[in-house]
Structure formats: C-alpha cells, structure tokens
Short mmCIF file of C-alpha atoms in Angstrom, two decimals:
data_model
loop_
_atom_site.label_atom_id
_atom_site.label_comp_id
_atom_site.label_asym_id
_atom_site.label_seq_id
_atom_site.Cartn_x
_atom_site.Cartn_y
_atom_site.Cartn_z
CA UNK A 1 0.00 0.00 0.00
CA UNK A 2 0.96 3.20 -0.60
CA UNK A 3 2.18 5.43 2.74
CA UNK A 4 -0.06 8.56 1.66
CA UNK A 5 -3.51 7.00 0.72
CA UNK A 6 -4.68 8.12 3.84
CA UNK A 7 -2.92 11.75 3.14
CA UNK A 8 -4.05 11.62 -0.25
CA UNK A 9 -7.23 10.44 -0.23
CA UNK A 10 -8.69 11.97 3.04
CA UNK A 11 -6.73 15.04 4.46
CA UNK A 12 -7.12 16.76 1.52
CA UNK A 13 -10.88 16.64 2.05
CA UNK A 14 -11.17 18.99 4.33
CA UNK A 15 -13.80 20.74 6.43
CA UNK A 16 -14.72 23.37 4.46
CA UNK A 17 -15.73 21.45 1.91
CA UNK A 18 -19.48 19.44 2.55
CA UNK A 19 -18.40 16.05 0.12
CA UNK A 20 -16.58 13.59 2.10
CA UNK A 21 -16.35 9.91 2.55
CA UNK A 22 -18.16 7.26 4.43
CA UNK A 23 -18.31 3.76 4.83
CA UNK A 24 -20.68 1.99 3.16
CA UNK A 25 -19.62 -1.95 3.62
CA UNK A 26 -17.04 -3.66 5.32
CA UNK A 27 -16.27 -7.17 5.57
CA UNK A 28 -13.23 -8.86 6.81
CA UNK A 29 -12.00 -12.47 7.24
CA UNK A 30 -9.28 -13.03 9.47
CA UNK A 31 -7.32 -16.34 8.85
CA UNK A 32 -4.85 -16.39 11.73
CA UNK A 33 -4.09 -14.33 14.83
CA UNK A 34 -1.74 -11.67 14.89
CA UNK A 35 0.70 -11.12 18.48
CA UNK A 36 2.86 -8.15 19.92
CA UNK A 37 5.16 -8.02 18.80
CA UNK A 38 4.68 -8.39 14.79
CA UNK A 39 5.03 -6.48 11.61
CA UNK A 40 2.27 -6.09 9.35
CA UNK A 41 1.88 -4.77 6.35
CA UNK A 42 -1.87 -4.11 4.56
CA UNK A 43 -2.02 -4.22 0.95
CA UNK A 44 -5.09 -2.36 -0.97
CA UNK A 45 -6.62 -1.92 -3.75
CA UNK A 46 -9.19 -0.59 -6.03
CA UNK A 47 -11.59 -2.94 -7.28
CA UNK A 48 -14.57 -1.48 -8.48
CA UNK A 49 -15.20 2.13 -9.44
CA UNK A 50 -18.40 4.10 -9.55
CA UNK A 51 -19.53 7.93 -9.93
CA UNK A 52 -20.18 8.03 -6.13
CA UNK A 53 -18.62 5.24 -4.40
CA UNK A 54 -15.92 2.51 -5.02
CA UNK A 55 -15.08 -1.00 -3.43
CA UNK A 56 -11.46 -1.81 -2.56
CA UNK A 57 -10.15 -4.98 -1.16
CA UNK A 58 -7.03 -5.14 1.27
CA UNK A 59 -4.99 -7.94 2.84
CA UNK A 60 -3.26 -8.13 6.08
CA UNK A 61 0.24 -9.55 6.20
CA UNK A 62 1.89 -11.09 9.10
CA UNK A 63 5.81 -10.88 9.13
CA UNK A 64 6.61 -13.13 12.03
CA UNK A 65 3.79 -15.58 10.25
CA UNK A 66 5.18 -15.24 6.75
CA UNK A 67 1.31 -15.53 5.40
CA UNK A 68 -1.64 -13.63 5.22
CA UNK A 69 -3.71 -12.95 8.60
CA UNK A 70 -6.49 -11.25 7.47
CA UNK A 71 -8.11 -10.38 3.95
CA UNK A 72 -11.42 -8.39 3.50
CA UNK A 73 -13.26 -5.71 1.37
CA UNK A 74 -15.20 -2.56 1.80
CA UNK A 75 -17.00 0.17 -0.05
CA UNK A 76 -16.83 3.93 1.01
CA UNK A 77 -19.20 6.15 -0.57
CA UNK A 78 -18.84 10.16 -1.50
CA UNK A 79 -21.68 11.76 0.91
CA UNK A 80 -22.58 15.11 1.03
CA UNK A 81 -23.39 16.23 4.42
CA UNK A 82 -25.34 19.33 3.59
CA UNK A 83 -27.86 17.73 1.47
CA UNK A 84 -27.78 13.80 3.35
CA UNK A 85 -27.18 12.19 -0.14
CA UNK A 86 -24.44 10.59 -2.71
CA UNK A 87 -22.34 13.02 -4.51
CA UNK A 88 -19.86 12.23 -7.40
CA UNK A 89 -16.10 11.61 -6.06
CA UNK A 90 -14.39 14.44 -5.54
CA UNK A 91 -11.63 15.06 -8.77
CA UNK A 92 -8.93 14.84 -6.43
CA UNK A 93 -9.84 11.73 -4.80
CA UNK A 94 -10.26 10.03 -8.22
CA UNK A 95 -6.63 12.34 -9.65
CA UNK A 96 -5.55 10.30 -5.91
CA UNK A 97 -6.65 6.75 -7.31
CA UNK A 98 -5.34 7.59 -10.53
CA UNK A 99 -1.95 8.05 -8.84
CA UNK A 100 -1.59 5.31 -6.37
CA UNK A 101 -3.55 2.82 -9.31
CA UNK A 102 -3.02 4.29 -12.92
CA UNK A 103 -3.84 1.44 -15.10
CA UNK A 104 -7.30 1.51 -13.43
CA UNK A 105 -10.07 2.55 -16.86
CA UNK A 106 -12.57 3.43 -15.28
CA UNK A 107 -10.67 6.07 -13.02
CA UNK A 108 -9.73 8.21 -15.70
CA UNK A 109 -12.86 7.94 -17.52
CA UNK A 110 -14.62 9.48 -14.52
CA UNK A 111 -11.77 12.55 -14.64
CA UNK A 112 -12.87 13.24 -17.90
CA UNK A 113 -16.60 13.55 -16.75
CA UNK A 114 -14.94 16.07 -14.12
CA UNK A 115 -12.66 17.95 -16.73
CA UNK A 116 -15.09 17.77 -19.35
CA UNK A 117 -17.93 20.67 -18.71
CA UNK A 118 -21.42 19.91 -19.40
CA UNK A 119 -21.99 22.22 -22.90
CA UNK A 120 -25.64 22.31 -22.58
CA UNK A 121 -24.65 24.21 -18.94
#
C-alpha cells in the first residue's frame, strides 16, 4: 500500500468542503491471529469504481507468520453532508486513485466527466 492513501485520499478533504467519505460496507476475514510483537503490512486496492462510491479490497500480512492474517473488502461512498445524499467523487480523490492505481479505466474515464464541462450548462 501506498504510505499517503490516507494523506491523499482523506486530508485533503477537508472541512470546508461538505463532500466527504463514508463507509458503506465492510467485511473482513481473518485467517490467523496476529501477536505483539509483529510487523504487518496491509495491501489495498481498487476494485470497483463508480460515480459516487468505489469498493477496494485489502490484505493483512503477518511478518513473524510469513502468510496472510487477514483479507477483507469494503465500499466507502462520496456523501454530502449538507444535502444527506451521494455526490460524485471528488476530482482529487479520483486524480488520488489515478496516482496510487493508474492502469485503473474506469478512473480516468470518470476525470474526464470532471474535466469535461457539461456544454448544454
């Protein structure tokens, strides 16, 4: 994983602005116990993109267990807070994804929508 997704992906949405994330769905399977002390490391990744939300999957990886510990997936969805409803993702959370994941499609088809005015506006 990438050390600034959080950075990326989150800080930059700040206060001031009403469109943030939320969780949606979360599931996770853990396959073997982690102890202190260990080293993990989390893996993640996009796996499904939509206009307002996308689902990522993510593995846990024990060092002192040489295997994976834990595996699971989750959707967070762009929420407006002002109106109580689904807004588009933000065009610097999906510039973000197109960073950390570039050879995801459907990520850069949905920065086109962003960078692309509507002409009948």
């Amino acid at each position: 994983m990438h050390g600034g997704l959080c950075t990326i992906l989150f800080l930059n949405l700040s206060l001031e602005r009403s469109i943030g994330p939320i969780m949606g769905d979360a599931y996770t399977r853990f396959k073997a116990p982690l102890t202190y002390p260990d080293n993990i490391a989390i893996g993640i990744r996009i796996a499904e993109l939509e206009e307002t939300q996308f689902k990522f999957r993510y593995e846990v990886h024990s060092e002192q267990l040489q295997r994976v510990a834990a595996e699971g997936s989750g959707v967070l969805v762009s929420y407006d807070f002002t109106t109580g409803k689904r807004a588009a993702l933000p065009l610097d959370m999906l510039q973000a994804i197109a960073l950390l994941q570039p050879n995801h499609d459907t990520v850069h088809q949905l920065i086109s929508t962003h960078e692309t005015p509507d002409k009948n506006v």
